Every structure is written in structure tokens, then in C-alpha cells.
């Protein structure tokens, strides 16, 4: 598991001292005069860290009582997820089953709802024969034939290649495919690579779920901390394994710092060569710190699909991918933004026969709510024009005597994020206009879209939801710890995330992370005209919906 080494004037006068103390005293007085004490005392507490999964390299033989510290930790931390790497003999061994002592021990691990077992396979940094690697995967797959409770749910490829060379990427893809398609490997068939360092970006194959980008000592971590920021992997795909943590280092503080960069963590104070062959004295403390107050559960909460539907319905087939998704997921709620012409449109363009045909179709679906799009240009647009747009949507139930032609709320785009009395009054007025409009049906929802975290005063203008993030995947993954912490101030039930430019294979990961942060989520692989098509690839929108429906 360890990364290769190659990667790796005393005397002062009394008068000078006196003047120093006088200077300090003056500064303190000035601070207290200029800065009110209430501001100093009300500074926010340090962040509690982000939710993480405990990744356990379980390289301990299951003699009587040997795994009891792990069982105890799992039982006492039911809200904390554990990934446990099973390693009978530097892999599954040559026999079809592990030794008899392993079988009941692994079955006990698999009986816990917060545990996912992962089979260990050595790859020798790309030097081991691929057929031998795949043979190990198949051996793990065969365990399920003996007992369903013995099945592992993923593969941990140790000593994964980290430098690109001819055939390396193809080799990684092949072993990943073997793990992803092995019938006896249980779902979700998680594939973990452990190069122990940040690998070449070219080796980021889209069927790798997690990459261990650091596996070394605490001392080495401090040396490499800054360079780890250049990792091409998002937090949700990153694991850190840190050993030899000094007793002088606060474990909780360190784990919380790591949690902002990596979702899968293991930290031990063991400082001999057998880092993973005992739990060590700090094991239970590490687990307890992982379940500290404020941590989220292992499963992403259910969220609403929000769809900015800014594409013109040329014919009945234009919106077919959306209809298919709605019908195939009756338990998934869809909030759909209707945008005929950067707003409701005006005569002679409106009423438009194609919208008159398609909007009622959406409103027949029990799991759909439609919103009307209205731009406000950061409160620079005349408020009377905004109110006029709201009234146009409110007239829809009467336009052309078309049944089910209506919206159930308004999506105000380009709302400001900086507070002023004028802006607050403006936003309150347009919100009240929606809430009292008889032709805006249902819950009369109001969405504000500043696209970034707004001033907290602007979240109190009567709206139901704020879009606090509308940016690219790369920006989503590069939020600083301070920015991430700031976004935790927003009520998840009233928060929306909209993410574009998501790389191939990353939709599932980014949606899962967004669901923890927001109750309304949209993600797309498009890097331009994000809302005018369902995706760059034919399968993209389906993948997004599948990620939203995943339990």
C-alpha cells in the first residue's frame, strides 16, 4: 500500500520591553474602540468538516477477537459509512475461498447496513500480469457462490500505476471492467485505485470510482499538502490514507481538515512498518471524530430534479427525453422552468401553438411542477416590467381556453447576491406579486437565482428557494473550505445547485455530492448552451436522472 520512495539577541533593555507593552495596550484599546466587542465574540465557530467514509485497510488475520475493535466501531457509529478492504493473502489467495476463519468474520461485516466490503488485489504499479490481476477479481466474484453474505461489493487495486505509458491506460480500463462486470461482485461494484500519489491525469479512467492520491506518513503529508491541491479528482473521488500521526497532533482537527479534500479517509497513529496490521491506540478516537456532530449520513438524501427547459418544442418529440424520465421515475419530483422567450413572451409571438401543446402535457404529470421564467437583471430591470411578466403567466389558465396551461411558481433569474435596501424592497415586491396572483396555481413557488451565495439578508424576502450555485463542475470541485463552510449556512430544503460542464463519467459523483447540499439539483455535461439541449451525449440526461433516483 505504501507509495514508492522515489515519489516520496537574548538580552533586551527594560525600557524597550516597557515600550512594547505600552504599544500592545494601545492596540488593544484601539481595537475595542473601533471594533464592537459583539462582533469579536460572535465570530463563527470552526467548521466541523464534511461527511466522510472510513476506508479501513483490514490486513489483520481474524483470530479470536482480532476484529472486535472494528465491530465495536461499526455498532457504535451507525450513521457513519465504512468501506472495509479485505485482504486474506495479499489478495484472495490461490484457493476458491478464503481460510475458514475469514468466512464468518466477513459475513458478520456484510451483515451491517453501514459497511461495504472491498476485495484487495495487488497490481505491482502495472508490472503484474493482467491475467493474474483479473484472476484475483474472479476469485472474489466466486465467493458469492458459497454464500451471499461472503460477497464483496468492490475491488481495491493496490499499487496502481501512476505514470502514463503505452498500454497503461488500457490495462487499467480492463481490470476495472473485470470488476464492474463480475457477477459475484455485489453492487455498487466500487472500483478503487491506490497509486498512493496523484497519478497522471490521463489515467483517470471513467470507470474508476475512487483514487487514493495520498498514502504516506503525516510528515510527508505536510510536505506535499500544497501540491495535492492540483489533483484532477474531485473530493468525492479522493481518498487519503495517513499513518504515523504524532501524538502531539490533534486528531479531530486533522481529520476535519482532510475531510474538505477527500471523502474517504483513514488515519492511524501506528508508526512502524505494519501500519495496517493492528488497529492501534487511536482507532476508536479516529472513528468517534468521524461521526462528530454535523456530519451527514452515508446515503445521499432524496432531492428534486430541477430542469431549466430553455429549448423550443419544435414538435412533440423535442421534449421526449424529459417525458420519458418523468414517466419512468414516478417517485422522483420534477420542477421544470418554462422559458418561452426569455420570459413569457408577448403578442404576436404569444400565444405559441407549440407551447400551448406541450406545457399542458407536463402539467398532467403528478410528479411535475412548472415554473415561469422571469429575468430581473440583478434588480436593474424596471420592477413594473417584472410584474408585467408575472401577470402574463398568471393569465395562462385563460389563454386560448387550453386546459392545464399554467405554472405553479416563478423562477426569477439574475437576482442580486449583495444586499441593499433597494434590492431587498424590490425582491419583496415581486415575491408578493407571485404569492397573490390568482392565476399562478399550486404552491406559488418563488425561486431566486443569484447563481452564488447571497447575502443572508436577501434570503429573507419571502422566496422559497435560492440557487446558491450555478457554475461549472471544475468550480464546484475547487470551492475553498471557507466557501464550502459558508454554503452550509443555507437551509438545504431551500437551496438549489445547477452544475454544468461535468466530465464524462462524473455525473453520478457530482449529483450525489450536490444532493447532500441542496434539495433541488441539476447537472449537465454541456459546456455551452447548458439549458438548450438535454446533454452532449445521448445518454447524459438519463445518467443525470439515474443519479438523482439512486438510493
Coordinates of C-alpha atoms in Angstrom, one line a residue:
X1 CA 0.0 0.0 0.0
X2 CA 2.9 2.4 0.6
X3 CA 3.9 4.6 -2.2
X4 CA 7.4 4.1 -3.8
X5 CA 10.2 6.0 -2.1
X6 CA 11.1 7.8 -5.3
X7 CA 7.8 9.6 -5.1
X8 CA 8.2 10.4 -1.9
X9 CA 19.9 38.7 20.8
X10 CA 18.6 37.4 24.0
X11 CA 19.2 40.5 26.1
X12 CA 16.7 43.4 25.9
X13 CA 16.7 46.7 27.8
X14 CA 14.0 47.3 30.3
X15 CA 12.8 50.4 28.6
X16 CA 12.4 48.6 25.3
X17 CA 10.3 46.0 26.9
X18 CA 8.2 48.6 28.6
X19 CA 7.5 50.4 25.4
X20 CA 6.5 47.1 23.8
X21 CA 3.9 46.5 26.5
X22 CA 2.6 50.1 26.1
X23 CA 2.3 49.5 22.3
X24 CA 0.3 46.3 22.8
X25 CA -2.0 48.0 25.3
X26 CA -2.7 50.9 22.9
X27 CA -3.5 48.5 20.1
X28 CA -5.9 46.5 22.3
X29 CA -7.7 49.7 23.3
X30 CA -8.0 50.9 19.7
X31 CA -9.4 47.5 18.6
X32 CA -12.0 47.6 21.4
X33 CA -13.0 51.2 20.4
X34 CA -13.1 50.6 16.7
X35 CA -14.5 47.1 16.6
X36 CA -17.5 46.4 18.8
X37 CA -17.0 43.5 21.2
X38 CA -20.1 41.8 20.0
X39 CA -18.5 41.3 16.6
X40 CA -15.3 39.9 18.0
X41 CA -17.2 37.5 20.3
X42 CA -19.7 36.4 17.6
X43 CA -17.2 35.0 15.1
X44 CA -18.4 31.7 13.6
X45 CA -17.0 28.6 15.1
X46 CA -14.5 26.5 13.2
X47 CA -16.2 24.2 10.6
X48 CA -17.0 20.7 11.7
X49 CA -15.7 19.2 8.5
X50 CA -17.5 17.4 5.7
X51 CA -19.0 14.0 5.8
X52 CA -16.5 11.2 5.1
X53 CA -16.4 7.5 4.8
X54 CA -14.0 5.4 6.9
X55 CA -11.8 3.4 4.5
X56 CA -10.3 0.6 6.5
X57 CA -7.3 -1.4 5.2
X58 CA -8.1 -4.5 7.2
X59 CA -4.9 -6.5 6.9
X60 CA -5.4 -8.3 10.2
X61 CA -6.0 -12.1 10.4
X62 CA -9.4 -12.7 12.1
X63 CA -8.1 -14.7 15.1
X64 CA -10.5 -14.8 18.1
X65 CA -11.3 -11.2 19.0
X66 CA -8.9 -9.6 16.5
X67 CA -11.7 -7.8 14.6
X68 CA -13.7 -6.8 17.7
X69 CA -12.4 -3.2 17.6
X70 CA -13.9 -2.9 14.1
X71 CA -17.2 -4.5 15.0
X72 CA -17.4 -2.2 18.1
X73 CA -16.8 0.9 16.0
X74 CA -19.4 -0.1 13.4
X75 CA -22.0 -0.8 16.0
X76 CA -21.4 2.5 17.8
X77 CA -21.4 4.5 14.6
X78 CA -24.5 3.5 12.7
X79 CA -24.6 6.9 11.0
X80 CA -21.1 6.6 9.7
X81 CA -20.2 4.6 6.5
X82 CA -17.3 2.1 6.5
X83 CA -15.5 0.7 3.4
X84 CA -13.5 -2.3 4.6
X85 CA -10.7 -3.7 2.4
X86 CA -10.5 -7.4 2.9
X87 CA -7.0 -8.9 2.3
X88 CA -6.7 -12.6 3.1
X89 CA -3.3 -13.3 1.4
X90 CA -2.1 -10.1 -0.4
X91 CA -5.3 -10.8 -2.4
X92 CA -7.9 -13.5 -2.2
X93 CA -5.4 -16.3 -2.2
X94 CA -5.0 -19.3 -4.6
X95 CA -8.0 -21.3 -3.2
X96 CA -11.6 -20.6 -4.3
X97 CA -12.4 -19.5 -0.8
X98 CA -10.5 -17.7 2.0
X99 CA -9.4 -19.7 5.1
X100 CA -12.3 -20.9 7.4
X101 CA -11.5 -18.1 9.9
X102 CA -12.3 -15.4 7.3
X103 CA -15.7 -16.7 6.2
X104 CA -17.8 -15.9 9.4
X105 CA -15.8 -12.7 10.0
X106 CA -16.6 -11.4 6.5
X107 CA -20.2 -12.5 6.8
X108 CA -20.5 -10.5 10.0
X109 CA -19.1 -7.4 8.3
X110 CA -21.6 -7.8 5.5
X111 CA -24.5 -8.0 8.0
X112 CA -24.0 -4.3 8.9
X113 CA -26.0 -1.8 6.8
X114 CA -23.3 0.8 7.1
X115 CA -20.5 -1.4 5.8
X116 CA -19.3 -2.1 2.2
X117 CA -16.6 -4.8 1.9
X118 CA -13.9 -4.4 -0.8
X119 CA -11.6 -7.1 -2.1
X120 CA -7.8 -6.4 -2.2
X121 CA -5.9 -7.0 -5.4
X122 CA -2.2 -6.2 -6.0
X123 CA -1.2 -4.7 -9.3
X124 CA 2.5 -4.0 -8.8
X125 CA 2.3 -0.5 -10.3
X126 CA 1.3 -2.0 -13.6
X127 CA 4.0 -4.7 -13.7
X128 CA 1.9 -7.6 -12.6
X129 CA 0.4 -9.7 -15.4
X130 CA -3.1 -8.5 -16.2
X131 CA -4.4 -12.1 -16.4
X132 CA -3.3 -12.7 -12.8
X133 CA -5.0 -9.5 -11.7
X134 CA -8.2 -10.4 -13.4
X135 CA -8.0 -13.9 -11.9
X136 CA -8.0 -12.4 -8.4
X137 CA -11.1 -10.4 -9.3
X138 CA -12.8 -13.6 -10.4
X139 CA -11.8 -15.4 -7.3
X140 CA -13.5 -12.7 -5.2
X141 CA -16.5 -13.0 -7.5
X142 CA -16.7 -16.7 -6.8
X143 CA -17.1 -16.2 -3.1
X144 CA -20.7 -15.3 -3.6
X145 CA -21.4 -18.8 -4.9
X146 CA -20.5 -20.2 -1.4
X147 CA -22.6 -17.6 0.5
X148 CA -24.4 -14.3 -0.5
X149 CA -23.1 -13.0 2.8
X150 CA -19.5 -13.5 1.7
X151 CA -19.7 -11.3 -1.4
X152 CA -17.6 -8.2 -1.6
X153 CA -19.0 -5.1 -3.2
X154 CA -16.0 -3.7 -4.9
X155 CA -12.3 -4.1 -5.6
X156 CA -9.3 -2.2 -4.2
X157 CA -6.5 -2.2 -6.8
X158 CA -3.4 -1.6 -4.7
X159 CA -0.1 -0.3 -6.2
X160 CA -2.0 1.1 -9.2
X161 CA 0.1 2.7 -12.0
X162 CA 0.6 6.4 -11.5
X163 CA 2.8 7.2 -14.6
X164 CA 1.3 7.1 -18.1
X165 CA 3.0 4.8 -20.6
X166 CA 1.9 2.8 -23.7
X167 CA -0.8 0.3 -22.7
X168 CA -1.2 1.5 -19.1
X169 CA -4.5 3.3 -19.5
X170 CA -5.9 0.4 -21.4
X171 CA -4.7 -2.0 -18.7
X172 CA -6.4 0.0 -16.0
X173 CA -9.6 0.1 -18.0
X174 CA -9.5 -3.7 -18.5
X175 CA -9.1 -4.5 -14.8
X176 CA -11.8 -2.0 -13.9
X177 CA -14.2 -3.6 -16.4
X178 CA -13.5 -7.0 -14.9
X179 CA -14.5 -5.7 -11.5
X180 CA -17.6 -3.8 -12.9
X181 CA -18.9 -6.9 -14.8
X182 CA -18.0 -9.7 -12.4
X183 CA -21.4 -11.4 -11.5
X184 CA -20.4 -12.2 -7.9
X185 CA -19.2 -8.7 -7.0
X186 CA -22.1 -7.1 -5.3
X187 CA -23.5 -3.6 -6.1
X188 CA -22.4 -0.9 -6.3
X189 CA -19.1 -2.6 -7.5
X190 CA -16.9 0.2 -6.4
X191 CA -13.5 0.3 -8.0
X192 CA -10.7 1.9 -6.0
X193 CA -7.2 2.6 -7.3
X194 CA -4.3 3.1 -4.9
X195 CA -1.3 4.6 -6.6
X196 CA -0.6 6.3 -3.2
X197 CA 0.2 9.6 -5.1
X198 CA -1.6 11.8 -7.5
X199 CA -1.5 9.9 -10.8
X200 CA -1.2 11.3 -14.3
X201 CA -4.5 12.9 -15.4
X202 CA -4.5 10.6 -18.4
X203 CA -5.0 7.6 -16.1
X204 CA -8.3 9.0 -14.7
X205 CA -10.4 6.4 -16.5
X206 CA -14.2 6.9 -16.3
X207 CA -14.8 3.6 -14.6
X208 CA -12.6 4.3 -11.6
X209 CA -14.8 5.4 -8.6
X210 CA -12.1 6.4 -6.0
X211 CA -8.4 7.2 -6.2
X212 CA -6.1 7.1 -3.2
X213 CA -4.0 10.1 -4.0
X214 CA -2.0 10.1 -0.8
X215 CA -0.8 7.2 1.3
X216 CA 2.2 8.1 3.4
X217 CA 3.2 9.5 6.8
X218 CA 1.8 12.6 8.4
X219 CA 5.3 14.2 8.0
X220 CA 5.1 13.6 4.2
X221 CA 1.6 14.9 4.1
X222 CA 2.7 18.2 5.5
X223 CA 5.4 18.4 2.8
X224 CA 3.0 17.6 0.0
X225 CA -0.1 19.4 1.3
X226 CA 0.1 22.3 -1.2
X227 CA 0.8 20.1 -4.2
X228 CA -2.1 17.8 -3.5
X229 CA -4.4 20.7 -4.5
X230 CA -3.5 20.1 -8.1
X231 CA -5.2 16.7 -8.1
X232 CA -7.6 16.3 -11.1
X233 CA -10.0 14.3 -9.0
X234 CA -12.9 15.9 -7.0
X235 CA -13.2 15.4 -3.3
X236 CA -15.9 12.8 -3.9
X237 CA -13.4 10.6 -5.7
X238 CA -10.5 11.1 -3.5
X239 CA -9.1 9.1 -0.6
X240 CA -6.2 9.9 1.8
X241 CA -4.5 7.3 4.0
X242 CA -2.2 8.8 6.6
X243 CA -0.1 6.9 9.0
X244 CA 2.4 7.8 11.7
X245 CA 0.3 10.7 13.1
X246 CA 2.2 12.1 16.1
X247 CA 0.5 12.1 19.5
X248 CA 1.1 15.9 19.6
X249 CA -1.3 16.4 16.7
X250 CA -5.0 17.0 17.4
X251 CA -6.6 14.0 15.7
X252 CA -10.1 15.6 15.4
X253 CA -8.8 18.8 13.9
X254 CA -6.6 17.0 11.4
X255 CA -9.4 14.6 10.3
X256 CA -11.7 17.6 9.7
X257 CA -9.1 19.4 7.7
X258 CA -8.6 16.3 5.5
X259 CA -12.4 15.9 5.0
X260 CA -12.5 19.1 2.9
X261 CA -10.2 17.4 0.4
X262 CA -11.1 13.7 0.5
X263 CA -14.3 11.9 1.2
X264 CA -12.6 8.5 2.0
X265 CA -10.2 8.7 5.0
X266 CA -8.1 6.5 7.1
X267 CA -5.7 8.0 9.8
X268 CA -3.6 6.0 12.2
X269 CA -1.0 6.8 14.8
X270 CA 0.7 3.5 14.1
X271 CA 4.3 4.4 13.1
X272 CA 6.0 1.0 12.5
X273 CA 6.1 -0.8 9.2
X274 CA 2.9 -2.7 10.0
X275 CA 0.6 0.3 9.8
X276 CA -2.5 -1.8 8.9
X277 CA -1.9 -5.0 10.9
X278 CA -3.3 -3.6 14.2
X279 CA -6.0 -1.0 15.0
X280 CA -3.7 1.0 17.2
X281 CA -4.5 3.0 20.3
X282 CA -6.0 5.9 18.3
X283 CA -8.5 3.8 16.3
X284 CA -11.7 4.4 18.3
X285 CA -10.9 8.2 18.6
X286 CA -10.5 8.4 14.8
X287 CA -13.9 6.8 14.4
X288 CA -15.5 9.0 17.0
X289 CA -14.1 12.1 15.3
X290 CA -15.5 10.8 12.0
X291 CA -19.1 10.8 13.5
X292 CA -18.8 14.2 15.1
X293 CA -21.8 16.4 15.3
X294 CA -22.7 18.0 11.9
X295 CA -21.6 15.0 9.8
X296 CA -24.1 13.8 7.2
X297 CA -25.3 10.2 6.7
X298 CA -23.6 7.8 4.2
X299 CA -26.6 7.8 1.8
X300 CA -27.4 11.0 -0.1
X301 CA -30.9 12.3 0.7
X302 CA -33.6 12.5 -1.9
X303 CA -33.7 15.7 -3.9
X304 CA -35.9 17.3 -6.5
X305 CA -34.9 17.4 -10.2
X306 CA -34.9 20.9 -11.4
X307 CA -34.8 21.3 -15.2
X308 CA -34.1 24.6 -16.9
X309 CA -36.2 23.8 -20.0
X310 CA -35.0 26.5 -22.4
X311 CA -35.3 24.6 -25.6
X312 CA -38.1 25.4 -28.1
X313 CA -40.6 22.5 -28.5
X314 CA -40.4 22.3 -32.3
X315 CA -42.6 19.2 -32.3
X316 CA -43.9 16.5 -30.0
X317 CA -40.6 14.7 -29.9
X318 CA -38.4 17.6 -28.7
X319 CA -39.1 17.1 -25.0
X320 CA -39.5 13.3 -25.3
X321 CA -36.4 12.6 -23.1
X322 CA -37.9 14.6 -20.3
X323 CA -41.3 12.9 -20.6
X324 CA -39.6 9.5 -20.6
X325 CA -37.7 10.4 -17.4
X326 CA -40.8 11.7 -15.7
X327 CA -42.8 8.6 -16.5
X328 CA -40.0 6.2 -15.6
X329 CA -39.5 7.8 -12.2
X330 CA -42.9 8.3 -10.6
X331 CA -41.3 8.7 -7.1
X332 CA -39.0 11.5 -8.3
X333 CA -40.3 15.0 -8.2
X334 CA -39.5 17.3 -11.1
X335 CA -39.6 21.1 -11.0
X336 CA -39.4 22.4 -14.6
X337 CA -38.6 26.0 -15.6
X338 CA -40.6 27.1 -18.7
X339 CA -39.0 29.8 -20.7
X340 CA -40.8 30.6 -23.9
X341 CA -38.9 33.8 -24.9
X342 CA -36.6 35.0 -22.1
X343 CA -39.8 35.2 -20.2
X344 CA -43.5 34.6 -21.1
X345 CA -43.4 36.2 -24.5
X346 CA -45.7 38.8 -25.9
X347 CA -48.1 39.1 -28.9
X348 CA -47.9 38.4 -31.7
X349 CA -45.3 35.7 -30.7
X350 CA -47.5 34.5 -27.8
X351 CA -49.7 32.5 -27.6
X352 CA -47.5 30.0 -29.4
X353 CA -49.1 26.8 -30.7
X354 CA -46.2 24.5 -29.7
X355 CA -46.1 25.7 -26.1
X356 CA -49.9 25.5 -25.9
X357 CA -49.5 21.9 -26.8
X358 CA -46.5 20.9 -24.6
X359 CA -46.9 22.7 -21.3
X360 CA -50.3 21.1 -20.6
X361 CA -48.6 17.7 -21.1
X362 CA -46.2 18.4 -18.4
X363 CA -48.9 19.6 -16.1
X364 CA -50.8 16.3 -16.4
X365 CA -47.9 14.5 -14.6
X366 CA -48.5 14.2 -10.9
X367 CA -44.7 14.4 -10.1
X368 CA -44.2 17.7 -12.0
X369 CA -44.4 21.4 -11.1
X370 CA -43.8 24.0 -13.7
X371 CA -42.3 27.5 -13.1
X372 CA -42.3 30.5 -15.3
X373 CA -39.0 32.1 -16.1
X374 CA -38.6 35.9 -15.4
X375 CA -35.3 37.8 -15.7
X376 CA -34.7 40.7 -13.2
X377 CA -31.1 41.7 -14.3
X378 CA -29.9 42.0 -10.7
X379 CA -32.7 44.4 -9.9
X380 CA -31.7 46.7 -12.8
X381 CA -34.8 45.8 -14.8
X382 CA -37.8 48.1 -14.2
X383 CA -39.9 46.4 -11.5
X384 CA -43.0 47.2 -13.5
X385 CA -41.7 45.1 -16.4
X386 CA -41.1 42.2 -14.0
X387 CA -44.6 42.5 -12.6
X388 CA -46.0 42.6 -16.1
X389 CA -44.2 39.2 -16.9
X390 CA -45.7 37.7 -13.7
X391 CA -49.2 38.8 -14.8
X392 CA -48.7 37.3 -18.2
X393 CA -48.0 33.9 -16.7
X394 CA -51.0 34.4 -14.4
X395 CA -53.2 34.8 -17.5
X396 CA -52.1 31.5 -19.0
X397 CA -55.0 29.5 -17.5
X398 CA -57.3 31.7 -19.6
X399 CA -55.2 31.9 -22.8
X400 CA -56.9 30.1 -25.6
X401 CA -59.1 28.1 -23.3
X402 CA -56.4 25.5 -23.1
X403 CA -56.8 23.1 -20.1
X404 CA -53.8 22.7 -17.8
X405 CA -51.9 25.7 -19.3
X406 CA -50.5 27.2 -16.1
X407 CA -47.4 27.5 -13.9
X408 CA -47.1 26.9 -10.2
X409 CA -44.5 29.5 -9.4
X410 CA -41.9 31.9 -10.9
X411 CA -38.1 31.4 -11.3
X412 CA -36.5 34.9 -11.0
X413 CA -33.2 34.7 -12.9
X414 CA -30.2 37.1 -12.2
X415 CA -31.2 38.1 -8.8
X416 CA -28.5 40.0 -6.8
X417 CA -26.3 38.5 -4.2
X418 CA -25.2 41.7 -2.5
X419 CA -27.7 43.4 -0.1
X420 CA -29.1 46.9 -0.3
X421 CA -32.4 48.4 1.0
X422 CA -33.5 49.0 -2.6
X423 CA -32.7 45.4 -3.7
X424 CA -34.5 44.0 -0.6
X425 CA -37.6 46.0 -1.3
X426 CA -37.5 45.1 -5.0
X427 CA -37.3 41.4 -4.3
X428 CA -40.1 41.5 -1.6
X429 CA -42.4 43.3 -4.1
X430 CA -42.0 40.8 -6.9
X431 CA -42.3 37.9 -4.5
X432 CA -45.6 39.3 -3.1
X433 CA -46.9 39.7 -6.6
X434 CA -46.4 36.0 -7.2
X435 CA -48.0 35.0 -3.9
X436 CA -51.2 37.0 -4.5
X437 CA -51.6 36.1 -8.3
X438 CA -54.7 34.0 -8.7
X439 CA -53.5 32.6 -12.0
X440 CA -50.2 31.3 -10.5
X441 CA -51.5 27.9 -9.2
X442 CA -50.4 25.3 -6.7
X443 CA -47.8 26.3 -4.1
X444 CA -47.0 29.6 -5.9
X445 CA -43.3 28.8 -5.5
X446 CA -40.7 31.6 -5.8
X447 CA -37.1 30.8 -6.8
X448 CA -34.3 33.4 -6.7
X449 CA -31.2 32.7 -8.9
X450 CA -28.2 34.8 -7.9
X451 CA -26.0 31.9 -9.0
X452 CA -23.8 32.2 -6.0
X453 CA -24.2 32.5 -2.2
X454 CA -26.3 35.6 -1.5
X455 CA -26.1 37.9 1.5
X456 CA -28.2 36.3 4.2
X457 CA -30.5 39.3 4.4
X458 CA -31.5 38.6 0.8
X459 CA -32.7 35.1 1.7
X460 CA -35.4 36.6 3.9
X461 CA -37.5 38.2 1.2
X462 CA -40.3 35.6 1.1
X463 CA -38.8 33.4 -1.5
X464 CA -39.0 29.6 -1.2
X465 CA -35.7 28.6 -2.8
X466 CA -32.3 30.2 -3.6
X467 CA -29.9 29.0 -6.3
X468 CA -26.7 29.4 -4.4
X469 CA -24.5 27.7 -7.1
X470 CA -24.8 27.9 -10.9
X471 CA -21.3 27.3 -12.2
X472 CA -19.0 24.6 -13.8
X473 CA -18.0 21.2 -12.4
X474 CA -14.4 22.4 -12.0
X475 CA -15.6 25.4 -9.9
X476 CA -17.8 23.0 -7.9
X477 CA -14.7 20.9 -7.1
X478 CA -12.4 23.9 -6.3
X479 CA -14.5 25.6 -3.7
X480 CA -12.3 26.6 -0.8
X481 CA -13.0 25.2 2.7
X482 CA -14.3 28.7 3.6
X483 CA -16.7 28.8 0.7
X484 CA -17.9 25.3 1.4
X485 CA -18.5 26.2 5.0
X486 CA -20.3 29.4 4.0
X487 CA -22.8 27.4 2.0
X488 CA -23.7 25.3 5.0
X489 CA -25.4 28.3 6.4
X490 CA -28.2 27.8 3.9
X491 CA -31.2 25.6 4.6
X492 CA -30.8 22.6 2.4
X493 CA -34.6 22.4 1.9
X494 CA -34.5 25.9 0.4
X495 CA -31.3 25.5 -1.7
X496 CA -30.7 24.7 -5.4
X497 CA -27.5 23.7 -7.2
X498 CA -27.1 23.9 -11.0
X499 CA -23.8 22.4 -12.4
X500 CA -22.6 22.5 -16.0
X501 CA -19.5 21.2 -17.9
X502 CA -19.5 17.9 -16.0
X503 CA -16.8 15.5 -17.5
X504 CA -17.9 12.1 -18.9
X505 CA -18.4 9.6 -16.1
X506 CA -18.6 12.2 -13.3
X507 CA -22.4 12.9 -13.3
X508 CA -23.1 10.3 -10.7
X509 CA -20.5 11.6 -8.3
X510 CA -21.3 15.3 -8.7
X511 CA -25.0 14.7 -8.3
X512 CA -24.5 12.6 -5.2
X513 CA -22.4 15.4 -3.6
X514 CA -24.9 18.1 -4.7
X515 CA -27.8 16.1 -3.1
X516 CA -26.2 16.4 0.3
X517 CA -26.1 20.2 -0.1
X518 CA -29.3 21.1 -1.9
X519 CA -32.9 19.8 -2.2
X520 CA -33.1 21.0 -5.9
X521 CA -30.3 19.8 -8.2
X522 CA -29.5 20.0 -11.9
X523 CA -26.3 18.8 -13.6
X524 CA -25.3 18.5 -17.3
X525 CA -22.2 17.6 -19.3
X526 CA -22.8 20.6 -21.6
X527 CA -20.2 23.3 -21.5
X528 CA -22.2 25.9 -23.6
X529 CA -25.9 26.5 -24.1
X530 CA -26.3 24.4 -21.0
X531 CA -30.1 24.5 -20.9
X532 CA -31.0 24.4 -24.6
X533 CA -30.3 20.6 -25.0
X534 CA -30.6 17.6 -22.8
X535 CA -26.9 16.8 -23.0
X536 CA -23.8 16.5 -25.0
X537 CA -24.1 12.7 -25.2
X538 CA -27.4 10.8 -25.9
X539 CA -27.2 9.1 -22.5
X540 CA -26.2 12.2 -20.5
X541 CA -29.7 13.2 -19.4
X542 CA -30.6 9.6 -18.5
X543 CA -27.4 9.3 -16.4
X544 CA -28.3 12.5 -14.6
X545 CA -31.8 11.2 -13.8
X546 CA -30.4 7.9 -12.7
X547 CA -28.1 9.6 -10.3
X548 CA -31.0 11.6 -8.9
X549 CA -33.1 8.5 -8.4
X550 CA -30.2 6.5 -6.8
X551 CA -30.8 5.4 -3.2

